[in-house]
Amino acid sequence: MSTGNAVGGEPPLYRPPVSLTWWLRNPSYLLFVLRELSCVFIAWFVVYLLMLVYAVSSGRAAYQEFLDLSANPLVVILNVIALAFVVLHAVTWFGLAPKAMVLRLGALRVPPTVILAAHYGAWLVVSAIVAWVILR
Amino acid sequence: MTTKRSPEPFVWLLFSSGGMVTALLVPVLLFLFGVAFPLGLLPAPDHAYLASVVSHPITLLVLFGLCVLALFHWAHRFRYTLYDGLQLKKYSVPITIFCYGGAVVGSIIAAIVLLRAL
């Protein structure tokens, strides 16, 4: 995510050229790039969500058109791929949380596994509430 | 001499909040509306019920927050993906304008669509 340069002016250093396919050299580089690409599918989700809201607020017929569109095989394939990327985002995001957050209770540091478990617990609770609201 | 403040911490905060909100909310929503309902794994909610959920002010507030933060999360991450993945750092000005400008425009569209549902 971060780049080496300070803001304002390139340092006069020699920078060996990096090939465009550097991320194919190593599985962990590939995972990094896939994780970063998850943002494209998050943007697609925002578009899809707004299409749904627009259709629902336009009336019954428009909602049925949205349901028909969402059942189009190409849209289903796109959404299955998007779901895989979004889950990759969630898992890697929660995986980083114990490293990014250092919580202390008095002199004791909250163990990283507890922070990780709390995030997964929150994910479960939020998902259950959303599913309950939508499905009744 | 004046100190030039970098906007980086602010956009990083938006990126980070967006990452958390999308990780919590998007998988279940995308599973239900993108996979489970279209494939018939679960029955899709009927229009009258879904319209009552969607027009509720709390739903709209949550969805607006989700849309805005998700778009700024996209903007920040996509900007660095173009810098690092495709080695496009030299075009940083148009990339920055495209990414954050896209997030601003998307947020305005989201506000219009959601207010219409109220």
Short mmCIF file of C-alpha atoms in Angstrom, two decimals:
data_model
loop_
_atom_site.label_atom_id
_atom_site.label_comp_id
_atom_site.label_asym_id
_atom_site.label_seq_id
_atom_site.Cartn_x
_atom_site.Cartn_y
_atom_site.Cartn_z
CA MET A 1 0.00 0.00 0.00
CA SER A 2 2.63 2.51 0.94
CA THR A 3 5.30 3.86 -1.31
CA GLY A 4 8.82 4.68 -0.32
CA ASN A 5 8.89 8.29 -1.46
CA ALA A 6 8.41 11.19 0.90
CA VAL A 7 5.96 13.87 -0.28
CA GLY A 8 7.58 16.42 -2.57
CA GLY A 9 10.42 15.57 -4.90
CA GLU A 10 12.03 12.35 -6.02
CA PRO A 11 15.23 11.52 -4.18
CA PRO A 12 18.19 11.25 -6.56
CA LEU A 13 18.44 7.48 -6.19
CA TYR A 14 18.89 4.78 -8.76
CA ARG A 15 15.70 2.75 -8.99
CA PRO A 16 15.99 -0.51 -10.84
CA PRO A 17 13.00 -0.90 -13.19
CA VAL A 18 10.27 -3.21 -11.89
CA SER A 19 8.57 -5.44 -14.42
CA LEU A 20 4.81 -5.15 -14.93
CA THR A 21 4.36 -8.77 -13.90
CA TRP A 22 6.28 -8.62 -10.61
CA TRP A 23 3.24 -9.91 -8.74
CA LEU A 24 3.27 -13.24 -10.64
CA ARG A 25 6.69 -14.21 -9.32
CA ASN A 26 5.59 -15.26 -5.85
CA PRO A 27 2.28 -16.61 -4.45
CA SER A 28 2.26 -14.06 -1.62
CA TYR A 29 2.68 -11.20 -4.13
CA LEU A 30 -0.25 -12.65 -6.09
CA LEU A 31 -2.39 -12.83 -2.93
CA PHE A 32 -1.47 -9.20 -2.19
CA VAL A 33 -2.60 -8.08 -5.65
CA LEU A 34 -5.82 -10.14 -5.44
CA ARG A 35 -6.53 -8.56 -2.05
CA GLU A 36 -6.00 -5.08 -3.48
CA LEU A 37 -8.23 -5.92 -6.48
CA SER A 38 -11.07 -6.76 -4.08
CA CYS A 39 -11.81 -3.02 -4.00
CA VAL A 40 -13.03 -3.17 -7.62
CA PHE A 41 -15.67 -5.72 -6.61
CA ILE A 42 -16.63 -3.58 -3.60
CA ALA A 43 -17.26 -0.71 -6.03
CA TRP A 44 -19.36 -3.09 -8.18
CA PHE A 45 -21.35 -4.02 -5.07
CA VAL A 46 -22.19 -0.34 -4.44
CA VAL A 47 -23.52 -0.08 -8.02
CA TYR A 48 -25.53 -3.31 -7.60
CA LEU A 49 -26.94 -2.19 -4.23
CA LEU A 50 -28.04 1.18 -5.63
CA MET A 51 -29.68 -0.61 -8.59
CA LEU A 52 -31.60 -2.75 -6.08
CA VAL A 53 -32.70 0.24 -3.97
CA TYR A 54 -33.71 2.17 -7.10
CA ALA A 55 -35.75 -0.79 -8.35
CA VAL A 56 -37.47 -1.43 -5.00
CA SER A 57 -38.43 2.23 -4.63
CA SER A 58 -39.70 2.32 -8.24
CA GLY A 59 -42.40 -0.29 -7.62
CA ARG A 60 -43.24 -3.95 -7.90
CA ALA A 61 -42.59 -4.28 -11.65
CA ALA A 62 -39.16 -2.65 -11.42
CA TYR A 63 -38.23 -4.94 -8.51
CA GLN A 64 -39.25 -7.98 -10.59
CA GLU A 65 -37.06 -6.67 -13.45
CA PHE A 66 -34.16 -6.40 -11.02
CA LEU A 67 -34.75 -9.99 -9.83
CA ASP A 68 -34.79 -11.18 -13.47
CA LEU A 69 -31.57 -9.28 -14.21
CA SER A 70 -29.90 -10.69 -11.09
CA ALA A 71 -30.77 -14.22 -12.27
CA ASN A 72 -29.03 -13.66 -15.63
CA PRO A 73 -26.18 -16.24 -15.73
CA LEU A 74 -23.55 -13.55 -16.50
CA VAL A 75 -24.68 -11.45 -13.54
CA VAL A 76 -24.68 -14.54 -11.28
CA ILE A 77 -21.12 -15.42 -12.40
CA LEU A 78 -20.00 -11.83 -11.77
CA ASN A 79 -21.58 -11.87 -8.32
CA VAL A 80 -20.08 -15.26 -7.38
CA ILE A 81 -16.61 -13.91 -8.31
CA ALA A 82 -17.36 -10.66 -6.45
CA LEU A 83 -18.46 -12.63 -3.37
CA ALA A 84 -15.17 -14.57 -3.40
CA PHE A 85 -13.19 -11.30 -3.55
CA VAL A 86 -15.32 -9.68 -0.84
CA VAL A 87 -14.78 -12.67 1.47
CA LEU A 88 -11.04 -12.47 0.71
CA HIS A 89 -11.20 -8.80 1.69
CA ALA A 90 -13.05 -9.58 4.95
CA VAL A 91 -10.72 -12.43 5.96
CA THR A 92 -7.52 -10.49 5.21
CA TRP A 93 -8.96 -7.36 6.86
CA PHE A 94 -9.85 -9.14 10.09
CA GLY A 95 -6.53 -11.02 9.91
CA LEU A 96 -4.67 -7.70 10.02
CA ALA A 97 -6.75 -6.27 12.88
CA PRO A 98 -4.76 -7.89 15.75
CA LYS A 99 -1.57 -6.43 14.24
CA ALA A 100 -3.08 -2.96 13.77
CA MET A 101 -4.80 -2.79 17.17
CA VAL A 102 -2.92 -3.01 20.42
CA LEU A 103 -5.44 -2.95 23.27
CA ARG A 104 -4.35 -2.81 26.87
CA LEU A 105 -6.29 -3.65 30.00
CA GLY A 106 -4.21 -2.12 32.76
CA ALA A 107 -0.73 -3.52 32.28
CA LEU A 108 -1.87 -6.50 30.24
CA ARG A 109 -2.07 -6.55 26.47
CA VAL A 110 -5.25 -8.11 25.07
CA PRO A 111 -4.03 -11.24 23.23
CA PRO A 112 -4.14 -11.00 19.40
CA THR A 113 -6.32 -14.13 19.21
CA VAL A 114 -8.98 -12.42 21.35
CA ILE A 115 -9.03 -9.39 19.01
CA LEU A 116 -9.26 -11.70 16.00
CA ALA A 117 -12.09 -13.71 17.59
CA ALA A 118 -13.94 -10.48 18.49
CA HIS A 119 -13.84 -9.36 14.84
CA TYR A 120 -15.14 -12.71 13.59
CA GLY A 121 -17.81 -12.59 16.29
CA ALA A 122 -18.87 -9.10 15.16
CA TRP A 123 -18.95 -10.33 11.54
CA LEU A 124 -21.24 -13.21 12.56
CA VAL A 125 -23.57 -10.99 14.62
CA VAL A 126 -23.84 -8.28 11.92
CA SER A 127 -24.47 -10.88 9.19
CA ALA A 128 -27.15 -12.58 11.32
CA ILE A 129 -28.93 -9.26 12.00
CA VAL A 130 -28.86 -8.29 8.30
CA ALA A 131 -30.14 -11.73 7.23
CA TRP A 132 -32.86 -11.60 9.91
CA VAL A 133 -34.05 -8.16 8.77
CA ILE A 134 -34.15 -9.19 5.10
CA LEU A 135 -35.61 -12.68 5.55
CA ARG A 136 -37.76 -11.95 8.66
CA MET B 1 7.91 28.73 6.34
CA THR B 2 4.52 27.04 6.31
CA THR B 3 4.06 23.37 6.92
CA LYS B 4 2.26 21.61 4.10
CA ARG B 5 -0.10 19.11 5.65
CA SER B 6 -0.63 15.88 3.79
CA PRO B 7 -4.27 14.78 3.31
CA GLU B 8 -3.02 11.17 3.52
CA PRO B 9 -4.11 10.50 7.16
CA PHE B 10 -7.65 11.70 6.36
CA VAL B 11 -8.07 9.57 3.24
CA TRP B 12 -6.46 6.65 5.06
CA LEU B 13 -9.07 7.01 7.84
CA LEU B 14 -11.86 6.84 5.21
CA PHE B 15 -10.13 3.82 3.61
CA SER B 16 -9.83 2.10 6.96
CA SER B 17 -13.42 2.75 8.10
CA GLY B 18 -14.62 1.65 4.68
CA GLY B 19 -12.59 -1.56 4.94
CA MET B 20 -14.22 -2.40 8.26
CA VAL B 21 -17.79 -1.54 7.25
CA THR B 22 -17.56 -3.44 3.95
CA ALA B 23 -15.97 -6.48 5.62
CA LEU B 24 -18.87 -6.63 8.10
CA LEU B 25 -21.81 -5.88 5.77
CA VAL B 26 -21.01 -6.68 2.13
CA PRO B 27 -20.49 -10.49 2.25
CA VAL B 28 -23.98 -11.20 3.67
CA LEU B 29 -25.72 -8.68 1.38
CA LEU B 30 -23.93 -9.91 -1.73
CA PHE B 31 -24.56 -13.55 -0.79
CA LEU B 32 -28.31 -12.94 -0.36
CA PHE B 33 -29.03 -10.61 -3.28
CA GLY B 34 -26.30 -11.75 -5.68
CA VAL B 35 -26.26 -15.53 -5.17
CA ALA B 36 -28.92 -16.99 -2.84
CA PHE B 37 -32.04 -15.26 -4.25
CA PRO B 38 -31.05 -15.46 -7.95
CA LEU B 39 -30.19 -19.18 -7.66
CA GLY B 40 -33.32 -19.94 -5.63
CA LEU B 41 -31.38 -21.14 -2.57
CA LEU B 42 -33.63 -18.87 -0.50
CA PRO B 43 -36.95 -17.21 -1.45
CA ALA B 44 -36.50 -13.52 -2.35
CA PRO B 45 -38.45 -11.16 -0.07
CA ASP B 46 -41.68 -9.86 -1.58
CA HIS B 47 -41.81 -6.30 -2.82
CA ALA B 48 -44.10 -4.83 -0.15
CA TYR B 49 -41.91 -6.06 2.71
CA LEU B 50 -38.60 -5.08 1.08
CA ALA B 51 -39.99 -1.63 0.21
CA SER B 52 -40.91 -1.10 3.87
CA VAL B 53 -37.37 -2.11 4.96
CA VAL B 54 -35.64 0.02 2.31
CA SER B 55 -37.73 3.15 3.00
CA HIS B 56 -36.97 3.07 6.73
CA PRO B 57 -34.71 6.03 7.72
CA ILE B 58 -32.32 3.79 9.72
CA THR B 59 -31.85 1.47 6.71
CA LEU B 60 -31.20 4.45 4.45
CA LEU B 61 -28.69 5.94 6.91
CA VAL B 62 -26.81 2.62 7.18
CA LEU B 63 -26.83 2.16 3.39
CA PHE B 64 -25.64 5.74 2.80
CA GLY B 65 -22.75 5.28 5.26
CA LEU B 66 -21.92 1.94 3.65
CA CYS B 67 -21.94 3.41 0.11
CA VAL B 68 -19.81 6.46 0.95
CA LEU B 69 -17.21 4.56 2.99
CA ALA B 70 -17.08 1.67 0.50
CA LEU B 71 -16.48 4.13 -2.36
CA PHE B 72 -13.65 5.91 -0.51
CA HIS B 73 -12.21 2.52 0.43
CA TRP B 74 -12.25 1.65 -3.29
CA ALA B 75 -10.72 5.01 -4.24
CA HIS B 76 -7.75 4.70 -1.90
CA ARG B 77 -6.98 1.06 -2.58
CA PHE B 78 -7.49 1.34 -6.34
CA ARG B 79 -5.16 4.35 -6.46
CA TYR B 80 -2.35 2.35 -4.90
CA THR B 81 -3.17 -0.70 -7.02
CA LEU B 82 -2.59 1.43 -10.11
CA TYR B 83 0.61 2.91 -8.62
CA ASP B 84 2.13 -0.40 -7.55
CA GLY B 85 0.45 -3.05 -9.67
CA LEU B 86 0.65 -1.28 -13.00
CA GLN B 87 3.63 1.01 -12.18
CA LEU B 88 1.64 4.16 -12.94
CA LYS B 89 3.03 6.39 -10.18
CA LYS B 90 4.06 8.99 -12.77
CA TYR B 91 0.38 9.61 -13.58
CA SER B 92 -0.49 10.19 -9.93
CA VAL B 93 -2.40 13.46 -10.49
CA PRO B 94 -5.02 12.16 -12.96
CA ILE B 95 -5.27 8.88 -11.02
CA THR B 96 -5.91 10.72 -7.75
CA ILE B 97 -8.54 12.94 -9.39
CA PHE B 98 -10.21 9.92 -11.01
CA CYS B 99 -10.29 7.86 -7.80
CA TYR B 100 -11.41 10.39 -5.19
CA GLY B 101 -13.49 12.33 -7.73
CA GLY B 102 -15.22 9.06 -8.62
CA ALA B 103 -15.91 8.43 -4.94
CA VAL B 104 -17.40 11.93 -4.51
CA VAL B 105 -19.61 11.58 -7.61
CA GLY B 106 -20.66 8.08 -6.52
CA SER B 107 -21.57 9.37 -3.05
CA ILE B 108 -23.77 12.09 -4.57
CA ILE B 109 -25.53 9.52 -6.79
CA ALA B 110 -25.98 7.27 -3.73
CA ALA B 111 -27.56 10.16 -1.79
CA ILE B 112 -29.99 10.88 -4.67
CA VAL B 113 -31.00 7.22 -5.07
CA LEU B 114 -31.42 6.70 -1.32
CA LEU B 115 -33.37 9.95 -0.73
CA ARG B 116 -35.71 8.89 -3.53
CA ALA B 117 -36.48 5.71 -1.57
CA LEU B 118 -37.45 7.64 1.59
#
